[in-house]
Structure formats: C-alpha cells, structure tokens
Coordinates of C-alpha atoms and ligand atoms in Angstrom, one line a residue:
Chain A
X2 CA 1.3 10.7 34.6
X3 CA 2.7 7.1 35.8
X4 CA 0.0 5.2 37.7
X5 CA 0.3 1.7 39.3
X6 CA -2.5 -0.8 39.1
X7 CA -2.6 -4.3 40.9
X8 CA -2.9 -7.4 38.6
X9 CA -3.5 -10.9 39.2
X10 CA -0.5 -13.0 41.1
X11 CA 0.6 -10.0 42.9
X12 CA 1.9 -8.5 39.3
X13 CA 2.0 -4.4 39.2
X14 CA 0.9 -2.7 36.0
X15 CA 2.7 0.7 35.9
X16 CA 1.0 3.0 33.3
X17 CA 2.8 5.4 31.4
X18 CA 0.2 8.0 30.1
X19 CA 0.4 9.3 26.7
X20 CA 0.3 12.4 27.3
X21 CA 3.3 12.5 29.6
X22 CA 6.3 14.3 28.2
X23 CA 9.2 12.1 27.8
X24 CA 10.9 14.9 29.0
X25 CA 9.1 14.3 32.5
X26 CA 10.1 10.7 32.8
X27 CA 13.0 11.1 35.2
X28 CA 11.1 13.2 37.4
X29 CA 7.9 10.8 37.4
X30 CA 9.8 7.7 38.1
X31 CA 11.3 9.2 40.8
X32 CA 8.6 10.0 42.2
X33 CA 6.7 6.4 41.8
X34 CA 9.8 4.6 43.4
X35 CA 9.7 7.4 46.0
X36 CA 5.9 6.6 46.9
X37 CA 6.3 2.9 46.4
X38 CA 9.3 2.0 47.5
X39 CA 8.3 -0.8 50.1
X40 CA 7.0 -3.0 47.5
X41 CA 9.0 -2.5 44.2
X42 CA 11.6 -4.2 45.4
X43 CA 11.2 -7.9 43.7
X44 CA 8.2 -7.2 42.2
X45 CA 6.6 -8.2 38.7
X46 CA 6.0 -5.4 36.4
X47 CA 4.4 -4.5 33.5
X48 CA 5.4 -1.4 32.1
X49 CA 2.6 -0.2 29.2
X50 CA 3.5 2.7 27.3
X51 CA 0.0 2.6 25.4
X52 CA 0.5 3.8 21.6
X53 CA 3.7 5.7 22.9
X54 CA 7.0 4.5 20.7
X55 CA 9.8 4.0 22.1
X56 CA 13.4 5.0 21.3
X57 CA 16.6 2.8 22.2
X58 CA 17.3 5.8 23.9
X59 CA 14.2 6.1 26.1
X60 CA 14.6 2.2 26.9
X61 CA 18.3 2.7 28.2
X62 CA 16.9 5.4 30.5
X63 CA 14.1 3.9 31.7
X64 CA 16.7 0.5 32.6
X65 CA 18.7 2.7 34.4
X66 CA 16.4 5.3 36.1
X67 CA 13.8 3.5 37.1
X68 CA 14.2 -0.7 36.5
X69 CA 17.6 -1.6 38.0
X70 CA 17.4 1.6 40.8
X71 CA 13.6 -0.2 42.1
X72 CA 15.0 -3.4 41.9
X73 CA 11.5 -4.5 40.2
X74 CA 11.1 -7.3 37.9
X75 CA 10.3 -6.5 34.2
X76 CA 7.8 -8.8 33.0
X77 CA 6.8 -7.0 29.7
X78 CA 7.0 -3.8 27.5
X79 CA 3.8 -3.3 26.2
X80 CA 3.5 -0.8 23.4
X81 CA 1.0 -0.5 20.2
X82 CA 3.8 1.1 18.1
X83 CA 4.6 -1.9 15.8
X84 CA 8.4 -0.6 15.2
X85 CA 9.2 0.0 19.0
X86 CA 7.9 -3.5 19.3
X87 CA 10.4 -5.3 17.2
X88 CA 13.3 -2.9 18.8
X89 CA 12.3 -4.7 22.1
X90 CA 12.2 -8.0 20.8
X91 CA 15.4 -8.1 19.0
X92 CA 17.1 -6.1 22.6
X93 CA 15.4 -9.4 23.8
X94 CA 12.9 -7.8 26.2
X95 CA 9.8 -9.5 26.5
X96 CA 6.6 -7.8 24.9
X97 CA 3.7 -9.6 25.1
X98 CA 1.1 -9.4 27.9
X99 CA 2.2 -12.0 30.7
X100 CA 0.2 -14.9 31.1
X101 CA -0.9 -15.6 35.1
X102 CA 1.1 -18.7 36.1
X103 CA -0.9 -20.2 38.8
X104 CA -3.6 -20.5 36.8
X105 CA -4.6 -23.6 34.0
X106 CA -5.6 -22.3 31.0
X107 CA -5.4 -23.2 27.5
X108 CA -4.0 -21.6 24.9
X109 CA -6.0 -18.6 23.4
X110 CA -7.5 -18.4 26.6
X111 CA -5.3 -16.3 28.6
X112 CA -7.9 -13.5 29.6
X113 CA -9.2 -11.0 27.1
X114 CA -7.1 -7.9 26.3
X115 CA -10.0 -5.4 25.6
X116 CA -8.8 -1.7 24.2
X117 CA -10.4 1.2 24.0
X118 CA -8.9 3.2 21.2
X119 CA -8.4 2.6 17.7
X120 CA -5.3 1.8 16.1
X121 CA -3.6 3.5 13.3
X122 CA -1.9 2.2 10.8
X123 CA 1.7 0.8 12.2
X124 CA 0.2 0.4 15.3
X125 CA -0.1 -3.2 16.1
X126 CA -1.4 -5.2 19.4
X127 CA 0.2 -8.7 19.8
X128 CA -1.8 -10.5 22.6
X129 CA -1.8 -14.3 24.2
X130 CA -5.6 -14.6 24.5
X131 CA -8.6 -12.7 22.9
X132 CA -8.5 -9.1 21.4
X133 CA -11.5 -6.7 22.1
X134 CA -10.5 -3.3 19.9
X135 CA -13.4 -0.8 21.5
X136 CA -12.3 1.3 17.9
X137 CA -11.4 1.1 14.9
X138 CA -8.2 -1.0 13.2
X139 CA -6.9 1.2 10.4
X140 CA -6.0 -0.1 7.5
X141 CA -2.0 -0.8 8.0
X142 CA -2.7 -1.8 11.5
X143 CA -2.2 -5.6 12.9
X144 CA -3.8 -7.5 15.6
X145 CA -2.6 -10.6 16.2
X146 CA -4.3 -13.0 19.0
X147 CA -4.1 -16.3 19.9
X148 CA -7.6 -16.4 20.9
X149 CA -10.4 -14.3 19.2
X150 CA -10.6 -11.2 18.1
X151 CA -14.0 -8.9 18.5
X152 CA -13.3 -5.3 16.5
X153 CA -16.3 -2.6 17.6
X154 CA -15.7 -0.6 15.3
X155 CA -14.9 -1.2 11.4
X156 CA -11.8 -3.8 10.6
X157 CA -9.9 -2.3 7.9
X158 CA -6.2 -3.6 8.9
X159 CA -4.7 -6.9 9.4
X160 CA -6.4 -9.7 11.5
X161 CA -5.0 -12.6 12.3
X162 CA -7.1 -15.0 15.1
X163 CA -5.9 -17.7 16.7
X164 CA -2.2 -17.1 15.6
X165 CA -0.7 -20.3 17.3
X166 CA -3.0 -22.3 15.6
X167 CA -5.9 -22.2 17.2
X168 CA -8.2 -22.4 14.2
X169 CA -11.4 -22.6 16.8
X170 CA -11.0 -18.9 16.7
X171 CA -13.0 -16.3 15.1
X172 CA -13.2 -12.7 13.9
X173 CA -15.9 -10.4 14.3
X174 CA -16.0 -7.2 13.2
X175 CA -18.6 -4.2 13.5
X176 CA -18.0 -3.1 9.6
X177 CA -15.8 -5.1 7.5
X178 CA -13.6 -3.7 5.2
X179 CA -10.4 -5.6 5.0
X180 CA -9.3 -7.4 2.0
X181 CA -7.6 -10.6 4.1
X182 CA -8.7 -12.3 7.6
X183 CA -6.0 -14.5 9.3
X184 CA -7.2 -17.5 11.6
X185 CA -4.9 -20.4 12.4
X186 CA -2.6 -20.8 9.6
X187 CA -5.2 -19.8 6.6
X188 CA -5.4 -16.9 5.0
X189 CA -9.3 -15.6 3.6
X190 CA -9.4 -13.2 1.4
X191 CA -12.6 -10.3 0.1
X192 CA -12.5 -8.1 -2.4
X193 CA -14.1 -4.7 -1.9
X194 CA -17.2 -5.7 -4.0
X195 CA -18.0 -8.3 -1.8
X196 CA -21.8 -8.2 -0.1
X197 CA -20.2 -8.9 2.8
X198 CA -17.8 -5.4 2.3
X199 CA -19.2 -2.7 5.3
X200 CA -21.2 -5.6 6.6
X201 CA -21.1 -6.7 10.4
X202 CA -19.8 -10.4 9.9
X203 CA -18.1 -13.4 12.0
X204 CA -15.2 -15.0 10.1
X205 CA -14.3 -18.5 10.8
X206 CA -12.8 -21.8 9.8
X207 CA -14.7 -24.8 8.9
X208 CA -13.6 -28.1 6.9
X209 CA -10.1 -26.2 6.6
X210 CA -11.7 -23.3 4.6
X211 CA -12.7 -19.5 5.7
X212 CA -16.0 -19.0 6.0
X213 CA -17.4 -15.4 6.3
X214 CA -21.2 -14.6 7.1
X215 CA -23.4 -11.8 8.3
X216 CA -23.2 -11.6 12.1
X217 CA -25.6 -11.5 13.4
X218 CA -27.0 -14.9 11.1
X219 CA -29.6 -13.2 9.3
X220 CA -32.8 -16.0 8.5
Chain B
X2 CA 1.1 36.0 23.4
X3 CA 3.1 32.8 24.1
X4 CA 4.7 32.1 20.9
X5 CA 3.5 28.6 18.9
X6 CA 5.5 26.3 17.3
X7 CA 3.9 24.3 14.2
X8 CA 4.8 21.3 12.1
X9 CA 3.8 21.0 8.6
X10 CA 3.7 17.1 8.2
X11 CA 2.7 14.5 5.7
X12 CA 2.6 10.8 5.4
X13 CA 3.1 10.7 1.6
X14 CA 5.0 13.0 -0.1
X15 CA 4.2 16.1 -2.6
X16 CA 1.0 16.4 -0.2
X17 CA 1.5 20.1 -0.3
X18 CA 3.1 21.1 2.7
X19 CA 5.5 23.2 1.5
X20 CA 3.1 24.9 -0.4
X21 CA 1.0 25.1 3.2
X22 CA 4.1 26.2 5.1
X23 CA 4.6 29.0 2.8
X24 CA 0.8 30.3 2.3
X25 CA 0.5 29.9 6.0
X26 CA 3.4 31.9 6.9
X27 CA 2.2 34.6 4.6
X28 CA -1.5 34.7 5.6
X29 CA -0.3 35.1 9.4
X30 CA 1.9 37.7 9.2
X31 CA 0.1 39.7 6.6
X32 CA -2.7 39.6 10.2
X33 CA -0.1 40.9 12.4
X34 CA 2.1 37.8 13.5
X35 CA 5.4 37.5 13.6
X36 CA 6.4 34.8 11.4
X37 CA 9.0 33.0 10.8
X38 CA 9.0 29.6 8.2
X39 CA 11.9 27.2 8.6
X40 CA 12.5 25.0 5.8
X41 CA 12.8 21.7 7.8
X42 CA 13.5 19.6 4.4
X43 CA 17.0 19.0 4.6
X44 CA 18.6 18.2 1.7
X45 CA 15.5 19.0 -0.6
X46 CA 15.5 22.7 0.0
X47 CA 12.1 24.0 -1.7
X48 CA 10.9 26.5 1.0
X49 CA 12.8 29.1 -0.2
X50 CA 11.7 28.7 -3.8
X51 CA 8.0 29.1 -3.9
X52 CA 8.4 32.0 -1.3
X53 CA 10.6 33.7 -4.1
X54 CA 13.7 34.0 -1.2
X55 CA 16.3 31.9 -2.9
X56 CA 18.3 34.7 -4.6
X57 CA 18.6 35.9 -1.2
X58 CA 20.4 32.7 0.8
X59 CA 23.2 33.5 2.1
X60 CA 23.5 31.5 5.2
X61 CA 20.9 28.3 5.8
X62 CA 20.4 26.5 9.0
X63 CA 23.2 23.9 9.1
X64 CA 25.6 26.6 8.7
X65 CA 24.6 28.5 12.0
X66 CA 24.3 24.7 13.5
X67 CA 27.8 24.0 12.6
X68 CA 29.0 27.3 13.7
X69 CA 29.4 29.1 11.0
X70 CA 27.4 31.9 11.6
X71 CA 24.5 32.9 14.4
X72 CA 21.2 31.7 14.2
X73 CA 20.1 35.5 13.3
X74 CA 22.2 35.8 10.4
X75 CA 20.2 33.2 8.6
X76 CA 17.0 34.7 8.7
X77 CA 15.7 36.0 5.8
X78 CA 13.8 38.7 5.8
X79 CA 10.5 39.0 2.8
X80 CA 10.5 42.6 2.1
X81 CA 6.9 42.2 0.6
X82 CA 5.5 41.8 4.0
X83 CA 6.2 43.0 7.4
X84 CA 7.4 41.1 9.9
X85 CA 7.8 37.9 8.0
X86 CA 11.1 35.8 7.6
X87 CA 12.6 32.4 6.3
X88 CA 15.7 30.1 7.6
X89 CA 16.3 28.2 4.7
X90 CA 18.1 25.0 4.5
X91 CA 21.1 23.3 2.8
X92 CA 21.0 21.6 -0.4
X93 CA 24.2 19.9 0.0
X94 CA 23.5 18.3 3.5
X95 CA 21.5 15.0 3.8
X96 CA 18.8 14.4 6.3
X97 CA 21.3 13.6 9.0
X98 CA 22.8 16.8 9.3
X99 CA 20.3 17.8 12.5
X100 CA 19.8 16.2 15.4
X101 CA 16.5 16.0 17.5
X102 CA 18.5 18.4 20.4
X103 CA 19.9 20.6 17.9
X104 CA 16.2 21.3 16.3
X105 CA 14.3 22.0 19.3
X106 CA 17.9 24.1 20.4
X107 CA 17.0 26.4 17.5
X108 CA 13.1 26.3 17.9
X109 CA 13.4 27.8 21.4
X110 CA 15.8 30.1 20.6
X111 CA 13.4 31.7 18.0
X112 CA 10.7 31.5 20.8
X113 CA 11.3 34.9 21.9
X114 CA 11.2 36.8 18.6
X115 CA 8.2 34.9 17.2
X116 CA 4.4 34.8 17.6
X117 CA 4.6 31.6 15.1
X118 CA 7.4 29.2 14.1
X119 CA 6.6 26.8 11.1
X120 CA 8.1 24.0 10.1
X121 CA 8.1 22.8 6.8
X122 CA 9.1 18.8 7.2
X123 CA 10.1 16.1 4.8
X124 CA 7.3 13.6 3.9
X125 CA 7.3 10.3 5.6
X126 CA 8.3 8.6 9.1
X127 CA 11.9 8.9 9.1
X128 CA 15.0 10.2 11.2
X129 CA 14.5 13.2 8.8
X130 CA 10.6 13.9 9.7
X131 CA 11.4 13.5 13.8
X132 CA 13.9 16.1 13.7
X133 CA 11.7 18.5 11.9
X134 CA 9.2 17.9 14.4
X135 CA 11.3 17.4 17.7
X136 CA 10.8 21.4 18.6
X137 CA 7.2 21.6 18.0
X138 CA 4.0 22.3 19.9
X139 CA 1.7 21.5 17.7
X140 CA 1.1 19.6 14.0
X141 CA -0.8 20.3 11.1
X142 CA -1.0 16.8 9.1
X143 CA -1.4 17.9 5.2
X144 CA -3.2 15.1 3.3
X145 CA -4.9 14.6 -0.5
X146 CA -8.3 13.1 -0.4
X147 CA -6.5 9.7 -1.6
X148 CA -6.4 6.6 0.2
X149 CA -2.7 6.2 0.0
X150 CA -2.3 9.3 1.2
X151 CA -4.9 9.1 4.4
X152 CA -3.4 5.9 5.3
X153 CA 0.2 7.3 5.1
X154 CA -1.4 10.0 7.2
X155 CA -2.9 7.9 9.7
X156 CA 0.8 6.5 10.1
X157 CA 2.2 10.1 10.9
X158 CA -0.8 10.8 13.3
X159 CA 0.0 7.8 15.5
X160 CA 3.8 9.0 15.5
X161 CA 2.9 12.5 17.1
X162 CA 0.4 11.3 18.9
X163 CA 3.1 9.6 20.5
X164 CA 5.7 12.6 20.5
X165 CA 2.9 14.5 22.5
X166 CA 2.2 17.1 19.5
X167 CA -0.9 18.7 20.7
X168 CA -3.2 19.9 19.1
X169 CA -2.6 17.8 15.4
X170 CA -5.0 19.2 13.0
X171 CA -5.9 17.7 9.8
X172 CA -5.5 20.1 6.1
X173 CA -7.3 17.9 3.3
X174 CA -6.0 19.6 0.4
X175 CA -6.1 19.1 -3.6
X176 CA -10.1 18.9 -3.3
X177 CA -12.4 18.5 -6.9
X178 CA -15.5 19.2 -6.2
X179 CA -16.9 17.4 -9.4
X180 CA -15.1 14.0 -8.7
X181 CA -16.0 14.1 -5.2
X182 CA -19.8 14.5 -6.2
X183 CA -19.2 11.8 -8.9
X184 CA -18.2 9.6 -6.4
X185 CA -14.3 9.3 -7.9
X186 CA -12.6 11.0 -5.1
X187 CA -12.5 10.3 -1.7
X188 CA -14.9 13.0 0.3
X189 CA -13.5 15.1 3.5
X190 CA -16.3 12.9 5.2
X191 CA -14.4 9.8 4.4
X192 CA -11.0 11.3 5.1
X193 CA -12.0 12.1 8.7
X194 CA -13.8 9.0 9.3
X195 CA -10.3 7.6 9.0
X196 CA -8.2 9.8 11.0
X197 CA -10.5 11.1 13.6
X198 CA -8.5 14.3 14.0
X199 CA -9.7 18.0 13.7
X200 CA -10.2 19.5 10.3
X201 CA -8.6 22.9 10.6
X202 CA -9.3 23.3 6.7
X203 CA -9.8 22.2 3.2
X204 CA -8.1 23.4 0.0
X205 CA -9.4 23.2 -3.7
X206 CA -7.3 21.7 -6.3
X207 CA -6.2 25.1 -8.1
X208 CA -4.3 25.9 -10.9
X209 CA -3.3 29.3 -9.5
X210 CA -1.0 27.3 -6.6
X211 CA 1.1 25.8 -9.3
X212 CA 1.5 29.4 -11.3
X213 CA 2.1 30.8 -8.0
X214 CA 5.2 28.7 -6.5
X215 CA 6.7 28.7 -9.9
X216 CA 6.4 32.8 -9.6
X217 CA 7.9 32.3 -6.3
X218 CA 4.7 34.8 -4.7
X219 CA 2.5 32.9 -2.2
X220 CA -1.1 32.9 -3.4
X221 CA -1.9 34.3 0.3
X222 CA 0.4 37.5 -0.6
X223 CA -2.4 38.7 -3.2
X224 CA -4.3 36.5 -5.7
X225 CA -7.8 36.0 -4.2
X226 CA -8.6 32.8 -5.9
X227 CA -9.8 29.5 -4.3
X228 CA -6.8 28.2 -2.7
X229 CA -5.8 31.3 -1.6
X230 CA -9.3 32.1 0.6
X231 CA -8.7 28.7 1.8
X232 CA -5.3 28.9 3.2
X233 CA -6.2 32.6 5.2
X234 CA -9.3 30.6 6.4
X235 CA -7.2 28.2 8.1
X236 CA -4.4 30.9 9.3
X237 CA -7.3 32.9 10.9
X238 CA -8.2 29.1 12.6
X239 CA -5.1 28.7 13.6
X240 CA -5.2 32.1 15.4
X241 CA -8.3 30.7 16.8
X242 CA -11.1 32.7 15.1
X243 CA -14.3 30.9 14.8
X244 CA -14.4 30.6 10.8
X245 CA -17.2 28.5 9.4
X246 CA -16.1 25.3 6.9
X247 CA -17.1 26.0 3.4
X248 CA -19.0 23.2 2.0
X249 CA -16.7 22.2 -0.9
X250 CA -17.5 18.2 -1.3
X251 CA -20.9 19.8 -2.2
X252 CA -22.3 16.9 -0.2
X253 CA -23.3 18.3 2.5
X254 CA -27.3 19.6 0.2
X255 CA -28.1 15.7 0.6
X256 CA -26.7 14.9 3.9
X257 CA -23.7 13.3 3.3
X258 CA -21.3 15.9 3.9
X259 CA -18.6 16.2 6.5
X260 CA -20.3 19.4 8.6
X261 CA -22.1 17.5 10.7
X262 CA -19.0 15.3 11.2
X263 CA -16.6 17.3 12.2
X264 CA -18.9 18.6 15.5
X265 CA -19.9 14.9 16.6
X266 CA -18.1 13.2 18.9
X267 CA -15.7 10.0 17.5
X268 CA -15.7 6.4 18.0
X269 CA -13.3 5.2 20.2
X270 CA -10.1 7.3 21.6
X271 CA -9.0 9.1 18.8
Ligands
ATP315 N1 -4.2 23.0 -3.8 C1 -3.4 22.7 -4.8 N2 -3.8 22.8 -6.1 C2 -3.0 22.6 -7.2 N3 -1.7 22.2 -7.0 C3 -1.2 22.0 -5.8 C4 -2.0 22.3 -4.6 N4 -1.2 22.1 -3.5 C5 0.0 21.7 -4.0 N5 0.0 21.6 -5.3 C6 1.2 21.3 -6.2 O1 1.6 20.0 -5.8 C7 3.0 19.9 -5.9 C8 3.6 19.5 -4.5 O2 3.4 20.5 -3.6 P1 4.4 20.7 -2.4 O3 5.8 20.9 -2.9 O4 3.9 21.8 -1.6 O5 4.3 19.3 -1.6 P2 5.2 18.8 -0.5 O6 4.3 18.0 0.4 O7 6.0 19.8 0.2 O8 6.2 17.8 -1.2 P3 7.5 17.0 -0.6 O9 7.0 15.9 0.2 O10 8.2 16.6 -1.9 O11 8.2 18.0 0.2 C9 3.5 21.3 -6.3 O12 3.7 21.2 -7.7 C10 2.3 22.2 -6.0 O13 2.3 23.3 -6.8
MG316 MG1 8.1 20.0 0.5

C-alpha cells in the first residue's frame, strides 16, 4: 500500500509499504496521483521505501511513472537498505531526511527520527538530528546521526553520534554489545569482556576521550 | 492445493542448503507432494550430486532457457520415489546466465505440475542469489549456530524481507549438543534472538549427512538417524502440521532454552 502523510512546511511523506509488491507499483501510483491530483503538482515529497532496496531499475520507473507524470518535487529517498543508499547518492538523488527550512535550528537538532524496527545487518539509517531505534541494531548495521542516538533494544552494529562533529552527543543503548561507538570524530572501542558488555550504558565524550558508564549512573 | 514455491538461502556459504534442498525434496514427496528441486547454483552444480541424479543429466536449465530444448525435457525424474523430480543446472555457465524474468518465467511454468518447487540458491547476496529467489513465495534461510554465519544470515533476511518473500523461516542446522551445553556453541536461543524470524527446524551435526551425499541417497529416502528425523520434521512443518521442537540445545531442563522463545512475541518489528 502507498499512503500520504502531511509534514511540516506543507512537505508530503508518501509511504511505500513493505509489503507492497514491486510488481504493484504502477498500479498504486496511479492510483495516488489519481486521488491526489489537485495538490501533487509542485509539491515537496518524501518518498520512504522503509527497509525496501531499491534497484536502478525500480528508481527509473518510479521517475517516470510516478515523479515527472505528478509533477511533485522529490525532496528525498529514504531507504534503510545501505547499498540502495549509495546507488541514490552516486545517481545524485538526495537521501537523507529533509531538514524544515523555516525553522532555526542547530545542527544535530533537526527533530528526532524515531524507528520502530530493528535493523539487520546492511541496513543502515543516515539521519540529520537524533536517532531513536525502538529495536535492535544488528551487528553489520550503521546508524549514523548528527545528534544523538537512543537504541531500545541491544546495540550490536555501528554507532556513530554526532557525525558532523557534534561531540556534545551521546549514545545510549538498552544492552551493549558493540565492540566500537562513534561520537564526533573519535572512535571508543570495548572488548566483549568488558563489565560494561550486555550492560545498559550512555557513551559520551569528555576531555576529548570516550567515556562509557552504566546508564542509569548507578551510586 | 495452490502450489508453493520455496528458496533455500544462506548468508554464508557451505551452510547446508543443498543438503536441505535435497532432504526436503525427498521427505515431501515420499508424503504425497509433488516435488520438484531446481538446482538454482549456477555454475556450482551440486544438486544433482547428493540426490545421486548426475549420471542422468542430459539437458540442465540454461539449455531449455536458451532454447535448446523445453522446460519438460530437463526434468529429471528419481525413480526411487514417486512423484519426485530435479532440473539440474549447468557447470559451464557462470551466475549470469539467468535473469530475474527468466527465473520466475520458469517457476510459474512449473506452477501447474507441482505441489512444491525448491530452490536450491548460491550462498551470499549477489546477482546470483536474486535470481534464484526472483520466482519464489516463500524462503527458508539455512544457518550454522555461528556468529559469522547468523550475521551473514541476518544480511539475507533483510534482502527478502525486502523482495516480499513471505513467510522466511529460519533452519539452524549443524547443532552439537555437548558444545552448546558447554557453552562453545552458539545456542538456537541466541541464534533467534538475532534474527527474530520463525524456527521451522533444527538439525544435528551428523556424520550420516556427509556419508549420505557422498552416496548420492538423501538421508530422508531411508536412514532414520538424527538428521534425517530432523529434516521430515521440518517437511511435515512446512506442510503445516503442528510438530513439536525437539529440545536439542538440551537447555531448555534449566530454563535457558529456546521453547519458550520461539512462542513469545519479539522486540521490535521483526
Ligand atoms: N547436519 C549436518 N551434519 C553434518 N554435515 C553436514 C550437515 N549439513 C551439511 N553438512 C555438510 O556440510 C557440507 C556443506 O553442505 P552443503 O553443500 O549442503 O552446503 P551449501 O550451503 O549448499 O554450500 P554452498 O554454499 O557451497 O552451496 C557438506 O559436506 C555436507 O555434507
Ligand atoms: Mg550448495
């Protein structure tokens, strides 16, 4: 199923259910443009394919089926599939969650991205603010924030907080079991004997070093 | 009955899915089915080995793509069993040699004639591994109880997932007990913890497997040892009987065990 959901600045987000067969696209799009055809036109879209990859194929009929037909405006491809990712960057199509534009805000501070699945390994989310994963991060899967990054469930993939060098960031994670946290441009690093290892911890940077500790502080 | 069509998949490979394929195949027709197993490893051919079928190639699957012959004349036919047959694959070809289109062509074309089509795929996430799966319903994911493996595994979920295989059901396979219960093997407990997806069986690390391919006689065709009970305990799942899990981490006397696991609900969307 393809549904449309209002955003901030007038922005659309159109989502592309999983489960839909790629099969089905034509048919779907149609029938969104169909339904919604007084205000595509000129509009800002976000088109978010959840964990679905994407093929250079898919993209090239989704361009001319449903993009250039609506006249809409694409304003990102958002996909967890790490691979389809870098496709759409080096096609030049942006994929990162748009940031509002009438609004001041700082970096790392663009509104929080929070997810309700847990990613598998090659599946990575790439977001301009904070990162709430309501799951688990595999091991082999990324998240990489500019703000914080708040994992529910246990962190066994790659973190990496404040990525544009915000290093007033922080990771916290429900069970910690990843051998390397990211914040700012420093690297920590935890070997699986650690007494932090399975632990529910907040990593952060202080004096230019990682600091890990039980969250929350135990006294 | 609506026919099924079923992937045999792995992350990492010499997992044991074309030892699954092949059992499986067996154990379903020797219920009934209709079976046919299509070896989906171009280039690797091995399907036809450990069914014992290779004396009798004489056309594979890229010759009835490229027109050589029709898609019937490449079935095989096991005379051991009724109703059971193979499409075996070219040794020559590389990976390349099927498109997505042209698999799924073939895959429906076999619909008609076929309670069950499996398909035995090459390990990993490549062109190779799409194709194999571009005609099929549904996925089994074949993993050892190693973490290379389960996180190779967890790779190839996400990628059906994404190509809308439903259901994908987890085979842990290669099991030993006593290393589980020592605590130098990862449990089925912690292998689901990790991929979230539903257990359809577990198989025993068992000598008689290896005798058996090299025999060319699927364990399922006779032998009633371990591996064998195993793999007609997850045919009969796949038919949908309700066939209890045998506890074979041995965990499950203290508590730790995966039985409890597999009914509760998971953490987050997977
Ligand atoms: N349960 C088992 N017990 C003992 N040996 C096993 C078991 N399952 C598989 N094997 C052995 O492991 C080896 C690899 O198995 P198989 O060829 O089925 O793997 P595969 O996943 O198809 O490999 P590939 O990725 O190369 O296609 C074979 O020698 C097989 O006999
Ligand atoms: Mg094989």
């Amino acid at each position: 199923m393809i549904k449309l959901k209002g955003m901030y600045d007038s922005m659309v987000r159109c989502i592309i259910s999983e489960e839909l067969e790629a099969g089905d696209f034509s048919k779907e799009f149609s029938d969104i443009r169909e339904k919604s055809q007084q205000f595509l036109p000129g509009a800002k879209v976000v088109l978010d394919f959840g964990g679905r990859g994407l093929s250079e194929e898919i993209v090239c009929r989704i361009l001319s089926e449903f993009v250039w037909p609506s006249m809409i405006h694409v304003a990102a491809w958002i996909t967890y599939d790490a691979a389809s990712q870098d496709m759409l960057k080096r096609s030049g199509l942006p994929t990162s969650e748009p940031m509002p534009d009438t609004r001041v805000v700082e970096k790392g501070n663009m509104g929080a991205l929070l997810l309700h699945r847990s990613l598998r390994s090659g599946q990575r989310v790439d977001h301009y603010g904070d990162v709430i994963i309501a799951g688990h991060v595999n091991d082999g899967a990324e998240v990489l924030s500019a703000g914080h990054v708040i994992v529910l469930g246990r962190l066994c993939g790659l973190v990496h907080a404040g990525c544009e060098g915000d290093e007033n960031t922080s990771v916290v994670a429900r069970s910690m079991e990843a051998m390397q946290v990211r914040i700012g441009s420093r690297i920590g690093s935890l070997d699986r004997g650690a007494i932090w290892w399975g632990k529910m911890v907040i990593v952060k940077v202080s004096e230019g070093s990682v600091l890990i500790d039980y969250w929350p502080v135990i006294k | 009955m609506a026919s099924r069509i079923i992937v045999v998949t792995s992350g990492k490979g010499g997992v044991g899915k074309t030892t699954t394929t092949a059992n499986l195949a067996v154990a379903l027709a020797s219920m009934g089915n209709r079976v046919v197993a299509i070896d989906g490893d171009i280039g690797l051919r091995n399907l036809d080995v450990i069914m014992g079928l290779e004396n009798r190639i004489v056309y594979t699957l890229i010759d009835a793509l490229e027109g050589i012959c029709r898609l019937n004349q490449t079935l095989i036919r096991d005379k051991r069993i009724e109703n059971l047959y193979m499409i075996p694959t070219a040794q020559s070809k590389t990976k390349d040699a099927v498109t997505s289109e042209q698999m799924k062509g073939i895959c429906e074309d076999l619909r008609n004639d076929f309670d069950y089509i499996l398909v035995d795929s090459p390990a990993g996430i490549e062109a190779g591994f799409r194709n194999a799966a571009a005609g099929a319903d549904e996925a089994l994911v074949v993993t050892t109880p190693e973490v290379s493996a389960v996180r190779d595994g967890d790779r190839i979920i996400g990628l059906l997932e994404s190509m809308d295989k439903s259901p994908i059901r987890l085979i842990v396979n290669r099991i030993r007990p006593q290393m589980v219960k020592k605590g130098d093997m990862l449990s089925v407990s912690d292998v689901l913890d990790v991929l979230a997806i539903d257990l359809i069986g577990m198989v025993p690390d068992d000598e008689s497997v290896v005798t058996s391919s090299n025999k060319g006689e699927p364990l399922t065709l006779s032998t009633d040892s371990p591996a064998s009970r195993a793999f007609k305990n997850i045919a009969s799942r796949i038919a949908g009987n309700d066939v209890p899990f045998q506890d074979l981490d041995g965990l499950d006397s203290n508590g730790k065990g995966f039985l409890g696991k597999i009914k509760r609900a998971f953490f987050g969307r997977c």
